[in-house]
PDB file of C-alpha atoms in Angstrom:
ATOM      1  CA  MET A  91     -19.464  21.623  14.392  1.00  0.00           C
ATOM      2  CA  ILE A  92     -22.908  20.776  13.028  1.00  0.00           C
ATOM      3  CA  GLU A  93     -24.230  19.086  16.126  1.00  0.00           C
ATOM      4  CA  SER A  94     -23.264  22.101  18.239  1.00  0.00           C
ATOM      5  CA  ASP A  95     -26.498  23.579  16.839  1.00  0.00           C
ATOM      6  CA  PRO A  96     -29.446  22.038  18.724  1.00  0.00           C
ATOM      7  CA  GLU A  97     -31.657  22.364  15.624  1.00  0.00           C
ATOM      8  CA  LEU A  98     -29.343  20.276  13.436  1.00  0.00           C
ATOM      9  CA  ARG A  99     -28.574  16.572  13.445  1.00  0.00           C
ATOM     10  CA  VAL A 100     -26.126  14.551  11.354  1.00  0.00           C
ATOM     11  CA  VAL A 101     -28.090  11.620   9.927  1.00  0.00           C
ATOM     12  CA  GLY A 102     -25.352  10.058   7.820  1.00  0.00           C
ATOM     13  CA  GLU A 103     -21.822  10.262   6.461  1.00  0.00           C
ATOM     14  CA  ALA A 104     -20.280   8.848   3.299  1.00  0.00           C
ATOM     15  CA  ALA A 105     -16.722   8.556   2.024  1.00  0.00           C
ATOM     16  CA  ASP A 106     -17.576   9.105  -1.648  1.00  0.00           C
ATOM     17  CA  GLY A 107     -20.361  10.349  -3.908  1.00  0.00           C
ATOM     18  CA  SER A 108     -21.631   6.902  -4.796  1.00  0.00           C
ATOM     19  CA  ALA A 109     -21.959   5.947  -1.132  1.00  0.00           C
ATOM     20  CA  ALA A 110     -23.726   9.261  -0.454  1.00  0.00           C
ATOM     21  CA  VAL A 111     -26.296   8.653  -3.195  1.00  0.00           C
ATOM     22  CA  GLU A 112     -26.842   5.100  -1.956  1.00  0.00           C
ATOM     23  CA  ALA A 113     -27.205   6.231   1.671  1.00  0.00           C
ATOM     24  CA  LEU A 114     -29.745   8.879   0.705  1.00  0.00           C
ATOM     25  CA  LYS A 115     -31.999   6.240  -0.826  1.00  0.00           C
ATOM     26  CA  SER A 116     -32.789   5.068   2.699  1.00  0.00           C
ATOM     27  CA  THR A 117     -31.903   8.121   4.802  1.00  0.00           C
ATOM     28  CA  ASP A 118     -34.105  11.167   5.098  1.00  0.00           C
ATOM     29  CA  ALA A 119     -31.995  14.325   4.964  1.00  0.00           C
ATOM     30  CA  ASP A 120     -32.779  17.983   4.355  1.00  0.00           C
ATOM     31  CA  VAL A 121     -29.276  19.134   3.399  1.00  0.00           C
ATOM     32  CA  VAL A 122     -26.222  17.344   2.010  1.00  0.00           C
ATOM     33  CA  LEU A 123     -22.768  18.869   2.504  1.00  0.00           C
ATOM     34  CA  MET A 124     -21.039  17.638  -0.643  1.00  0.00           C
ATOM     35  CA  ASP A 125     -17.338  17.705  -1.354  1.00  0.00           C
ATOM     36  CA  ILE A 126     -16.317  18.064  -4.994  1.00  0.00           C
ATOM     37  CA  ARG A 127     -13.378  15.745  -5.370  1.00  0.00           C
ATOM     38  CA  MET A 128     -14.080  12.265  -3.986  1.00  0.00           C
ATOM     39  CA  PRO A 129     -13.217   8.737  -5.068  1.00  0.00           C
ATOM     40  CA  VAL A 130     -15.642   6.485  -7.000  1.00  0.00           C
ATOM     41  CA  MET A 131     -18.120   9.290  -7.803  1.00  0.00           C
ATOM     42  CA  ASP A 132     -17.270  12.980  -7.499  1.00  0.00           C
ATOM     43  CA  GLY A 133     -19.550  15.625  -6.026  1.00  0.00           C
ATOM     44  CA  VAL A 134     -20.765  16.859  -9.416  1.00  0.00           C
ATOM     45  CA  ALA A 135     -21.922  13.413 -10.510  1.00  0.00           C
ATOM     46  CA  ALA A 136     -23.451  12.709  -7.106  1.00  0.00           C
ATOM     47  CA  THR A 137     -25.348  16.020  -7.160  1.00  0.00           C
ATOM     48  CA  ALA A 138     -26.616  15.334 -10.675  1.00  0.00           C
ATOM     49  CA  GLU A 139     -27.717  11.847  -9.634  1.00  0.00           C
ATOM     50  CA  LEU A 140     -29.619  13.155  -6.599  1.00  0.00           C
ATOM     51  CA  THR A 141     -31.326  15.710  -8.854  1.00  0.00           C
ATOM     52  CA  ARG A 142     -32.184  12.980 -11.381  1.00  0.00           C
ATOM     53  CA  LEU A 143     -33.638  10.794  -8.630  1.00  0.00           C
ATOM     54  CA  GLY A 144     -35.729  13.711  -7.401  1.00  0.00           C
ATOM     55  CA  HIS A 145     -34.336  13.463  -3.867  1.00  0.00           C
ATOM     56  CA  ARG A 146     -35.643  16.264  -1.694  1.00  0.00           C
ATOM     57  CA  ALA A 147     -32.298  16.902   0.007  1.00  0.00           C
ATOM     58  CA  ARG A 148     -30.669  20.143  -1.098  1.00  0.00           C
ATOM     59  CA  VAL A 149     -26.945  20.054  -1.832  1.00  0.00           C
ATOM     60  CA  LEU A 150     -24.482  22.542  -0.383  1.00  0.00           C
ATOM     61  CA  ILE A 151     -21.084  22.238  -2.083  1.00  0.00           C
ATOM     62  CA  LEU A 152     -17.895  22.574  -0.032  1.00  0.00           C
ATOM     63  CA  THR A 153     -14.988  23.749  -2.135  1.00  0.00           C
ATOM     64  CA  THR A 154     -11.513  25.157  -2.475  1.00  0.00           C
ATOM     65  CA  PHE A 155     -10.705  27.421  -5.412  1.00  0.00           C
ATOM     66  CA  ASP A 156      -8.466  24.988  -7.269  1.00  0.00           C
ATOM     67  CA  LEU A 157     -11.621  23.153  -8.405  1.00  0.00           C
ATOM     68  CA  ASP A 158     -13.749  26.055  -9.621  1.00  0.00           C
ATOM     69  CA  GLU A 159     -14.939  24.534 -12.883  1.00  0.00           C
ATOM     70  CA  TYR A 160     -16.357  21.577 -10.974  1.00  0.00           C
ATOM     71  CA  VAL A 161     -18.273  23.876  -8.662  1.00  0.00           C
ATOM     72  CA  PHE A 162     -19.923  25.564 -11.643  1.00  0.00           C
ATOM     73  CA  ALA A 163     -20.877  22.146 -12.992  1.00  0.00           C
ATOM     74  CA  ALA A 164     -22.311  21.167  -9.590  1.00  0.00           C
ATOM     75  CA  LEU A 165     -24.446  24.308  -9.473  1.00  0.00           C
ATOM     76  CA  LYS A 166     -25.702  23.479 -12.959  1.00  0.00           C
ATOM     77  CA  ALA A 167     -26.407  19.943 -11.733  1.00  0.00           C
ATOM     78  CA  GLY A 168     -28.756  21.283  -9.069  1.00  0.00           C
ATOM     79  CA  ALA A 169     -26.688  22.284  -6.029  1.00  0.00           C
ATOM     80  CA  ALA A 170     -28.274  24.997  -3.886  1.00  0.00           C
ATOM     81  CA  GLY A 171     -24.994  26.813  -3.366  1.00  0.00           C
ATOM     82  CA  PHE A 172     -21.426  26.547  -2.229  1.00  0.00           C
ATOM     83  CA  LEU A 173     -19.283  27.366   0.743  1.00  0.00           C
ATOM     84  CA  LEU A 174     -15.532  27.514   1.171  1.00  0.00           C
ATOM     85  CA  LYS A 175     -13.985  24.735   3.222  1.00  0.00           C
ATOM     86  CA  ASP A 176     -12.349  27.262   5.517  1.00  0.00           C
ATOM     87  CA  ALA A 177     -15.706  28.836   6.435  1.00  0.00           C
ATOM     88  CA  ARG A 178     -16.133  29.672  10.098  1.00  0.00           C
ATOM     89  CA  GLN A 179     -18.498  27.555  12.165  1.00  0.00           C
ATOM     90  CA  GLU A 180     -21.196  30.241  12.281  1.00  0.00           C
ATOM     91  CA  GLU A 181     -21.021  30.618   8.477  1.00  0.00           C
ATOM     92  CA  LEU A 182     -21.414  26.871   7.998  1.00  0.00           C
ATOM     93  CA  LEU A 183     -24.379  26.644  10.364  1.00  0.00           C
ATOM     94  CA  SER A 184     -26.036  29.694   8.827  1.00  0.00           C
ATOM     95  CA  ALA A 185     -25.557  28.255   5.321  1.00  0.00           C
ATOM     96  CA  ILE A 186     -27.093  24.921   6.324  1.00  0.00           C
ATOM     97  CA  HIS A 187     -30.141  26.678   7.794  1.00  0.00           C
ATOM     98  CA  ALA A 188     -30.519  28.896   4.706  1.00  0.00           C
ATOM     99  CA  VAL A 189     -30.384  25.941   2.328  1.00  0.00           C
ATOM    100  CA  ALA A 190     -32.721  23.869   4.526  1.00  0.00           C
ATOM    101  CA  ASP A 191     -35.225  26.738   4.421  1.00  0.00           C
ATOM    102  CA  GLY A 192     -35.212  26.704   0.623  1.00  0.00           C
ATOM    103  CA  GLY A 193     -32.673  29.474   0.120  1.00  0.00           C
ATOM    104  CA  SER A 194     -29.306  29.377  -1.526  1.00  0.00           C
ATOM    105  CA  VAL A 195     -25.818  30.275  -0.413  1.00  0.00           C
ATOM    106  CA  VAL A 196     -23.628  32.209  -2.795  1.00  0.00           C
ATOM    107  CA  ALA A 197     -20.804  34.102  -1.124  1.00  0.00           C
ATOM    108  CA  PRO A 198     -20.325  37.379  -3.060  1.00  0.00           C
ATOM    109  CA  THR A 199     -16.530  37.349  -3.342  1.00  0.00           C
ATOM    110  CA  ALA A 200     -16.428  33.621  -3.902  1.00  0.00           C
ATOM    111  CA  THR A 201     -19.026  33.833  -6.663  1.00  0.00           C
ATOM    112  CA  ARG A 202     -17.173  36.473  -8.611  1.00  0.00           C
ATOM    113  CA  ARG A 203     -13.853  34.683  -8.257  1.00  0.00           C
ATOM    114  CA  LEU A 204     -15.419  31.385  -9.289  1.00  0.00           C
ATOM    115  CA  LEU A 205     -17.109  32.853 -12.329  1.00  0.00           C
ATOM    116  CA  GLY A 206     -13.904  34.646 -13.268  1.00  0.00           C
ATOM    117  CA  HIS A 207     -12.191  31.271 -13.547  1.00  0.00           C
ATOM    118  CA  VAL A 208     -14.897  29.504 -15.513  1.00  0.00           C
ATOM    119  CA  LEU A 209     -16.383  32.245 -17.701  1.00  0.00           C
ATOM    120  CA  ASP A 210     -14.108  31.485 -20.644  1.00  0.00           C
ATOM    121  CA  SER A 211     -15.116  27.831 -20.615  1.00  0.00           C
ATOM    122  CA  LEU A 212     -18.852  28.527 -20.813  1.00  0.00           C
ATOM    123  CA  PRO A 213     -20.549  27.567 -24.074  1.00  0.00           C
ATOM    124  CA  GLY A 214     -21.015  30.381 -26.580  1.00  0.00           C
ATOM    125  CA  ARG A 215     -23.638  32.831 -25.480  1.00  0.00           C
ATOM    126  CA  THR A 216     -26.760  33.142 -27.543  1.00  0.00           C
ATOM    127  CA  ALA A 217     -29.604  35.540 -26.971  1.00  0.00           C
ATOM    128  CA  ASP A 218     -31.965  33.868 -24.547  1.00  0.00           C
ATOM    129  CA  PRO A 219     -35.585  34.677 -25.467  1.00  0.00           C
ATOM    130  CA  ARG A 220     -36.467  34.928 -21.765  1.00  0.00           C
ATOM    131  CA  ILE A 221     -34.487  38.174 -21.563  1.00  0.00           C
ATOM    132  CA  LYS A 222     -37.204  39.917 -23.596  1.00  0.00           C
ATOM    133  CA  THR A 223     -39.774  39.078 -20.906  1.00  0.00           C
ATOM    134  CA  LEU A 224     -37.882  41.070 -18.248  1.00  0.00           C
ATOM    135  CA  THR A 225     -38.639  44.659 -17.335  1.00  0.00           C
ATOM    136  CA  GLY A 226     -35.778  47.135 -17.004  1.00  0.00           C
ATOM    137  CA  ARG A 227     -36.105  47.086 -13.234  1.00  0.00           C
ATOM    138  CA  GLU A 228     -35.990  43.267 -13.177  1.00  0.00           C
ATOM    139  CA  VAL A 229     -32.760  43.390 -15.179  1.00  0.00           C
ATOM    140  CA  ASP A 230     -31.356  45.878 -12.629  1.00  0.00           C
ATOM    141  CA  VAL A 231     -32.270  43.544  -9.756  1.00  0.00           C
ATOM    142  CA  LEU A 232     -30.857  40.517 -11.586  1.00  0.00           C
ATOM    143  CA  GLN A 233     -27.556  42.308 -12.166  1.00  0.00           C
ATOM    144  CA  GLN A 234     -27.369  43.170  -8.474  1.00  0.00           C
ATOM    145  CA  ILE A 235     -28.089  39.543  -7.516  1.00  0.00           C
ATOM    146  CA  ALA A 236     -25.182  38.523  -9.768  1.00  0.00           C
ATOM    147  CA  THR A 237     -22.830  40.651  -7.646  1.00  0.00           C
ATOM    148  CA  GLY A 238     -23.882  38.621  -4.602  1.00  0.00           C
ATOM    149  CA  ALA A 239     -25.901  41.460  -3.073  1.00  0.00           C
ATOM    150  CA  ASN A 240     -28.568  40.529  -0.533  1.00  0.00           C
ATOM    151  CA  ASN A 241     -32.090  42.001  -0.608  1.00  0.00           C
ATOM    152  CA  LYS A 242     -31.272  44.913   1.690  1.00  0.00           C
ATOM    153  CA  GLU A 243     -28.196  45.853  -0.348  1.00  0.00           C
ATOM    154  CA  ILE A 244     -30.231  45.693  -3.563  1.00  0.00           C
ATOM    155  CA  ALA A 245     -32.940  47.894  -2.019  1.00  0.00           C
ATOM    156  CA  ASP A 246     -30.335  50.454  -0.924  1.00  0.00           C
ATOM    157  CA  ARG A 247     -28.461  50.461  -4.241  1.00  0.00           C
ATOM    158  CA  LEU A 248     -31.582  50.709  -6.407  1.00  0.00           C
ATOM    159  CA  ARG A 249     -33.514  52.942  -3.988  1.00  0.00           C
ATOM    160  CA  MET A 250     -36.518  50.674  -3.662  1.00  0.00           C
ATOM    161  CA  ALA A 251     -38.446  49.115  -0.808  1.00  0.00           C
ATOM    162  CA  ASP A 252     -37.469  45.678   0.509  1.00  0.00           C
ATOM    163  CA  GLY A 253     -40.895  44.342  -0.469  1.00  0.00           C
ATOM    164  CA  THR A 254     -40.425  45.586  -4.037  1.00  0.00           C
ATOM    165  CA  VAL A 255     -37.097  43.771  -4.259  1.00  0.00           C
ATOM    166  CA  LYS A 256     -38.776  40.548  -3.087  1.00  0.00           C
ATOM    167  CA  THR A 257     -41.524  41.013  -5.678  1.00  0.00           C
ATOM    168  CA  HIS A 258     -38.969  41.475  -8.475  1.00  0.00           C
ATOM    169  CA  ILE A 259     -37.022  38.411  -7.329  1.00  0.00           C
ATOM    170  CA  GLY A 260     -40.187  36.317  -7.305  1.00  0.00           C
ATOM    171  CA  SER A 261     -40.975  37.517 -10.817  1.00  0.00           C
ATOM    172  CA  LEU A 262     -37.428  36.731 -12.001  1.00  0.00           C
ATOM    173  CA  LEU A 263     -37.592  33.222 -10.560  1.00  0.00           C
ATOM    174  CA  SER A 264     -40.874  32.622 -12.343  1.00  0.00           C
ATOM    175  CA  LYS A 265     -40.000  34.202 -15.706  1.00  0.00           C
ATOM    176  CA  LEU A 266     -36.559  32.607 -15.913  1.00  0.00           C
ATOM    177  CA  ASP A 267     -37.739  29.253 -14.533  1.00  0.00           C
ATOM    178  CA  CYS A 268     -35.037  29.291 -11.866  1.00  0.00           C
ATOM    179  CA  ARG A 269     -35.279  27.436  -8.573  1.00  0.00           C
ATOM    180  CA  ASP A 270     -33.277  29.891  -6.483  1.00  0.00           C
ATOM    181  CA  ARG A 271     -30.752  32.756  -6.477  1.00  0.00           C
ATOM    182  CA  VAL A 272     -27.988  30.444  -7.663  1.00  0.00           C
ATOM    183  CA  GLY A 273     -29.969  29.829 -10.838  1.00  0.00           C
ATOM    184  CA  LEU A 274     -30.458  33.569 -11.274  1.00  0.00           C
ATOM    185  CA  VAL A 275     -26.718  34.218 -10.919  1.00  0.00           C
ATOM    186  CA  LEU A 276     -25.910  31.529 -13.477  1.00  0.00           C
ATOM    187  CA  PHE A 277     -28.516  32.899 -15.893  1.00  0.00           C
ATOM    188  CA  ALA A 278     -27.180  36.438 -15.518  1.00  0.00           C
ATOM    189  CA  PHE A 279     -23.648  35.408 -16.457  1.00  0.00           C
ATOM    190  CA  GLU A 280     -24.578  32.893 -19.134  1.00  0.00           C
ATOM    191  CA  SER A 281     -26.874  35.365 -20.867  1.00  0.00           C
ATOM    192  CA  GLY A 282     -24.331  38.171 -20.713  1.00  0.00           C
ATOM    193  CA  LEU A 283     -26.579  40.391 -18.570  1.00  0.00           C
ATOM    194  CA  ALA A 284     -23.853  40.358 -15.916  1.00  0.00           C
ATOM    195  CA  LYS A 285     -20.156  40.623 -16.535  1.00  0.00           C
ATOM    196  CA  LEU A 286     -17.206  40.171 -14.245  1.00  0.00           C
ATOM    197  CA  GLY A 287     -15.924  43.439 -12.876  1.00  0.00           C
ATOM    198  CA  SER A 288     -19.176  45.304 -13.539  1.00  0.00           C
TER     199      SER A 288
END
């Protein structure tokens, strides 16, 4: 599937997380498609180890919904996003390109379902002082990001220009010290600014 795209090339494969981490010490890769449940070292531990090592490869988690809590942990460990294992070929290729370009992949329905499963297991919420640095409009944009909305949808819903949405997102990333949209989604739910079903 991957090599059907002339811009992509598979540079390595590994049967478990430990082997993946070891292979990436000598293999240059832009994106790692990481399963969650693997022998020896699972995808969460492998993602955390790659983050700790400062490897430049960005991790895209492949998941089924019986392992939601592990996906949340992998996102916290530094994964750039997640994709369902039954994703169509064009979705997979598009996700790889997005992650390779520095973006993140958070499917709207999958995100809400995932967070619905793990919300009760999150540590107790405390007021995060960073919330006070946000403007009202930034909070509005952040809440829309938490629903999985893309920039155009946010612009339409909040009646603002696309460029203004991008400016607010850049400000949110900076103020909240988040690497990408995945981090913004996690912050929104952890801080209580976003709630399931809202």
